Coordinates of N, CA, C and O in Angstrom, one line a residue:
E1097 N 86.7 -74.1 176.1 CA 86.1 -74.7 174.5 C 84.5 -74.0 174.1 O 84.9 -73.9 173.1
N1098 N 83.9 -74.8 174.9 CA 82.6 -74.8 174.8 C 81.9 -74.4 175.6 O 81.1 -74.7 176.6
P1099 N 82.0 -72.5 175.5 CA 81.0 -71.7 177.1 C 79.5 -72.3 177.0 O 78.9 -72.2 178.0
I1100 N 79.1 -72.6 175.4 CA 77.9 -72.9 175.6 C 77.4 -74.1 176.8 O 76.2 -74.1 177.7
I1101 N 78.4 -75.0 177.3 CA 78.2 -75.8 178.3 C 77.8 -75.1 179.5 O 76.9 -75.8 180.2
V1102 N 78.8 -74.3 179.8 CA 78.6 -73.9 181.6 C 77.4 -72.6 180.9 O 76.5 -72.3 182.2
W1103 N 78.2 -71.7 179.9 CA 76.7 -70.7 180.2 C 76.0 -70.5 179.7 O 74.8 -69.8 179.4
G1104 N 75.6 -71.6 178.7 CA 74.1 -71.3 178.4 C 72.5 -71.3 178.9 O 72.3 -72.2 180.2
D1105 N 71.4 -70.8 178.0 CA 70.2 -71.1 178.8 C 70.0 -73.1 178.1 O 69.9 -73.1 177.7
Y1106 N 69.6 -73.0 180.0 CA 69.2 -74.8 179.9 C 67.4 -74.5 179.5 O 66.8 -73.9 180.2
E1107 N 66.7 -75.4 178.1 CA 65.0 -75.1 177.5 C 65.1 -77.2 177.6 O 65.2 -77.4 177.0
L1108 N 64.0 -77.4 178.3 CA 63.6 -78.7 178.4 C 62.4 -79.1 177.7 O 62.0 -77.8 177.1
V1109 N 62.5 -79.9 176.5 CA 62.1 -80.1 175.3 C 60.9 -81.4 176.1 O 61.0 -82.4 177.0
D1110 N 59.6 -81.7 175.4 CA 58.9 -82.1 175.5 C 58.3 -82.8 175.1 O 58.7 -83.4 174.2
T1111 N 59.2 -84.8 175.5 CA 58.8 -85.4 175.0 C 58.0 -86.7 176.2 O 58.2 -86.5 177.3
P1112 N 57.6 -88.1 175.5 CA 57.8 -88.7 176.2 C 58.7 -89.3 177.6 O 59.9 -88.7 177.2
A1113 N 58.2 -89.9 178.4 CA 58.5 -89.9 179.6 C 60.2 -90.4 179.4 O 60.9 -90.4 180.4
H1114 N 60.4 -91.5 179.0 CA 61.5 -92.6 178.6 C 62.4 -91.2 177.9 O 64.2 -92.1 177.4
V1115 N 62.6 -90.2 176.5 CA 63.5 -89.6 176.4 C 63.6 -88.5 177.2 O 62.0 -87.1 178.2
F1116 N 64.9 -87.7 177.1 CA 64.5 -86.6 178.0 C 65.7 -85.8 176.9 O 66.6 -85.9 175.9
M1117 N 65.2 -84.6 176.4 CA 65.8 -83.4 175.3 C 65.6 -82.6 176.1 O 64.7 -82.2 176.7
Y1118 N 66.9 -81.8 175.7 CA 67.0 -80.2 176.0 C 67.8 -80.0 175.1 O 69.0 -80.0 174.7
L1119 N 68.2 -78.2 174.9 CA 68.4 -77.4 174.2 C 69.3 -76.4 175.0 O 68.7 -76.1 176.5
R1120 N 70.4 -76.2 174.6 CA 71.8 -75.3 174.7 C 71.5 -73.9 174.6 O 71.7 -73.9 172.9
R1121 N 71.8 -72.6 174.7 CA 71.8 -71.5 173.6 C 72.4 -70.6 174.3 O 72.7 -71.4 175.8
Y1122 N 73.4 -69.9 173.8 CA 74.9 -69.6 174.0 C 74.7 -69.0 173.0 O 74.9 -69.3 171.7
Q1123 N 74.7 -67.1 173.1 CA 75.8 -66.3 171.9 C 75.2 -66.9 170.2 O 75.7 -67.1 169.8
N1124 N 74.2 -66.5 170.6 CA 73.9 -67.2 169.0 C 74.1 -68.9 168.3 O 74.2 -68.5 167.4
Q1125 N 73.6 -68.9 169.5 CA 74.4 -71.3 169.2 C 72.9 -71.5 169.7 O 73.1 -71.7 170.8
T1126 N 73.0 -72.5 169.3 CA 72.0 -73.3 170.3 C 72.2 -75.5 169.5 O 72.8 -75.2 168.9
W1127 N 72.3 -75.7 170.6 CA 72.2 -77.2 170.7 C 71.3 -78.0 171.6 O 71.0 -77.7 172.6
A1128 N 71.2 -79.0 170.1 CA 69.7 -80.0 171.4 C 71.1 -81.3 171.9 O 71.7 -81.9 171.2
V1129 N 70.3 -81.4 173.2 CA 71.1 -82.7 174.1 C 70.1 -83.3 174.1 O 68.4 -83.8 173.5
V1130 N 69.7 -84.7 173.6 CA 68.3 -85.9 173.7 C 68.9 -87.7 174.0 O 70.3 -87.7 173.7
A1131 N 68.5 -88.1 174.6 CA 69.2 -89.3 175.7 C 67.7 -90.2 175.6 O 66.8 -89.9 176.0
N1132 N 67.5 -91.4 174.8 CA 66.8 -92.4 175.4 C 67.4 -93.4 176.2 O 68.1 -94.3 176.0
F1133 N 66.1 -93.7 177.0 CA 66.6 -94.7 178.7 C 65.8 -95.7 178.4 O 65.7 -96.2 179.4
S1134 N 65.5 -95.7 177.2 CA 64.3 -97.2 177.6 C 65.7 -98.5 176.2 O 65.8 -97.6 175.0
Q1135 N 65.0 -99.3 176.5 CA 65.0 -100.9 176.1 C 64.9 -100.4 174.1 O 65.4 -101.7 174.0
E1136 N 63.9 -99.9 173.9 CA 62.7 -99.5 172.9 C 64.2 -98.9 171.9 O 63.9 -98.1 172.8
K1137 N 63.4 -99.0 170.8 CA 63.6 -98.3 169.4 C 62.7 -97.3 169.7 O 61.7 -97.7 170.2
T1138 N 62.6 -96.2 169.8 CA 61.9 -94.8 170.3 C 61.7 -93.8 168.8 O 63.2 -93.8 167.9
V1139 N 60.7 -93.9 168.2 CA 60.1 -92.8 167.2 C 60.1 -91.5 167.5 O 58.3 -92.0 167.9
L1140 N 60.2 -90.6 167.3 CA 59.7 -88.9 167.3 C 59.7 -88.5 166.3 O 60.3 -88.4 166.0
T1141 N 58.5 -87.3 167.0 CA 58.5 -86.3 165.5 C 58.2 -84.9 165.8 O 57.5 -84.8 166.7
L1142 N 59.5 -84.8 166.1 CA 60.1 -82.9 166.5 C 60.0 -81.8 165.5 O 61.5 -81.8 165.0
Q1143 N 58.8 -81.4 165.1 CA 59.2 -80.8 163.6 C 59.3 -79.0 163.8 O 60.1 -78.7 162.8
N1144 N 59.7 -78.6 164.6 CA 60.2 -77.5 165.0 C 61.9 -77.7 165.1 O 62.2 -76.4 165.2
F1145 N 62.2 -79.0 165.5 CA 63.7 -78.5 165.1 C 64.7 -79.0 164.0 O 66.3 -79.1 164.0
G1146 N 63.9 -79.5 162.8 CA 64.2 -79.4 161.6 C 65.8 -80.6 161.5 O 65.5 -81.8 162.0
Q1147 N 66.7 -80.2 160.7 CA 68.2 -81.4 161.0 C 68.8 -81.0 161.3 O 68.9 -79.8 161.1
S1148 N 69.4 -81.7 161.3 CA 71.3 -81.3 161.8 C 72.4 -82.2 161.3 O 72.4 -84.1 161.5
H1149 N 73.0 -81.3 161.2 CA 74.3 -82.5 160.2 C 75.7 -82.0 160.7 O 76.4 -82.6 160.4
D1150 N 75.3 -81.7 162.2 CA 76.8 -81.0 163.4 C 76.0 -82.3 164.1 O 76.4 -81.5 164.9
V1151 N 76.7 -83.3 164.6 CA 76.9 -84.0 165.5 C 77.4 -83.9 166.7 O 79.0 -83.7 165.8
I1152 N 77.8 -82.9 167.6 CA 78.7 -83.4 168.2 C 79.4 -83.9 168.8 O 81.3 -84.5 168.6
I1153 N 78.4 -85.5 169.8 CA 79.3 -86.5 170.3 C 77.4 -87.6 169.8 O 76.4 -87.5 170.1
S1154 N 78.3 -88.7 170.1 CA 77.2 -89.9 169.8 C 77.5 -91.0 170.4 O 78.7 -91.7 169.7
N1155 N 76.7 -92.0 171.3 CA 77.1 -93.2 171.1 C 76.7 -94.1 170.1 O 77.0 -95.4 170.9
Y1156 N 75.8 -94.4 169.5 CA 76.1 -94.7 168.1 C 76.4 -93.6 167.3 O 76.2 -92.7 166.9
H1157 N 76.5 -94.6 166.1 CA 77.1 -93.3 164.8 C 75.9 -93.5 164.0 O 75.1 -93.4 163.8
R1158 N 76.5 -92.0 164.5 CA 75.6 -90.9 163.7 C 75.7 -89.4 163.1 O 76.5 -88.9 163.4
A1159 N 75.6 -89.8 161.6 CA 76.4 -88.6 160.8 C 75.4 -87.4 160.6 O 76.1 -86.1 160.4
S1160 N 74.1 -87.4 161.1 CA 72.9 -86.0 160.8 C 71.6 -86.6 161.8 O 71.7 -88.0 162.1
V1161 N 70.8 -85.7 161.4 CA 69.4 -86.2 162.4 C 68.4 -85.3 162.1 O 68.9 -84.6 161.6
D1162 N 67.6 -85.9 162.0 CA 65.9 -84.8 161.3 C 65.0 -85.3 162.3 O 65.1 -85.8 163.1
F1163 N 65.0 -84.2 162.8 CA 64.1 -84.3 164.3 C 62.1 -84.7 164.1 O 61.8 -85.1 164.6
A1164 N 62.1 -84.2 162.5 CA 61.0 -84.3 162.4 C 61.0 -86.0 162.1 O 59.5 -86.1 161.5
N1165 N 61.1 -86.8 162.0 CA 61.6 -88.6 161.9 C 62.7 -88.7 162.9 O 63.6 -89.3 162.1
L1166 N 62.3 -88.6 163.9 CA 63.8 -89.2 164.9 C 63.8 -90.7 165.1 O 62.7 -90.9 166.1
A1167 N 65.1 -91.3 164.6 CA 64.1 -93.0 165.5 C 65.6 -92.8 166.4 O 66.6 -93.4 166.4
L1168 N 65.8 -92.9 168.0 CA 66.2 -93.0 169.1 C 66.7 -94.9 169.2 O 65.8 -95.5 169.2
N1169 N 67.8 -95.4 168.8 CA 68.3 -96.6 169.2 C 68.1 -96.6 171.1 O 68.3 -95.1 171.7
P1170 N 68.4 -98.3 170.8 CA 67.9 -98.4 172.9 C 68.9 -97.8 173.7 O 70.3 -97.6 173.3
Y1171 N 68.7 -96.9 174.7 CA 70.1 -95.9 175.0 C 70.7 -95.5 173.8 O 71.8 -94.8 174.9
E1172 N 70.1 -94.9 173.2 CA 71.6 -93.8 172.2 C 71.1 -92.2 173.2 O 69.1 -91.8 173.5
A1173 N 72.0 -91.9 172.6 CA 72.2 -90.2 173.3 C 73.0 -89.5 172.4 O 73.9 -90.5 172.3
F1174 N 72.1 -88.6 172.0 CA 73.7 -87.7 171.6 C 73.6 -86.3 171.8 O 73.0 -85.7 172.5
A1175 N 74.4 -85.3 171.4 CA 74.1 -83.6 171.3 C 75.0 -83.2 169.9 O 75.3 -83.7 168.9
V1176 N 74.2 -82.5 169.2 CA 74.0 -82.0 167.7 C 74.2 -80.0 167.9 O 72.9 -79.7 169.1
K1177 N 74.1 -79.9 167.2 CA 74.3 -78.0 167.0 C 73.3 -78.2 165.8 O 73.2 -78.4 164.7
L1178 N 72.2 -76.7 165.8 CA 71.0 -76.6 165.0 C 71.3 -75.4 164.8 O 72.4 -74.6 164.7

C-alpha cells in the first residue's frame, strides 16, 4: 500500500540527540518521521520542511505539523507527508 516504506531513500535529519528524524523519498513523495525520546517537551525550529496537514500516524492527536515551530510532547512520534 505504501511502497515508500520499503523502497524509499532514507535521509537522516540533524536534530538534538534525544530527537530522531528522517525523511523517506520515493517517486516524488516525501515523508518525515519524527520521534522525541525524551520525557521533556522539546521545541525544534526546522525551517526547511515547512508545514504538513497530512498526518499519517501519531501517538498524540496532531492534525498538522509546522516544522518552523515544532513542539514535541514527551515520547511523541509521528509520520507526515511533506
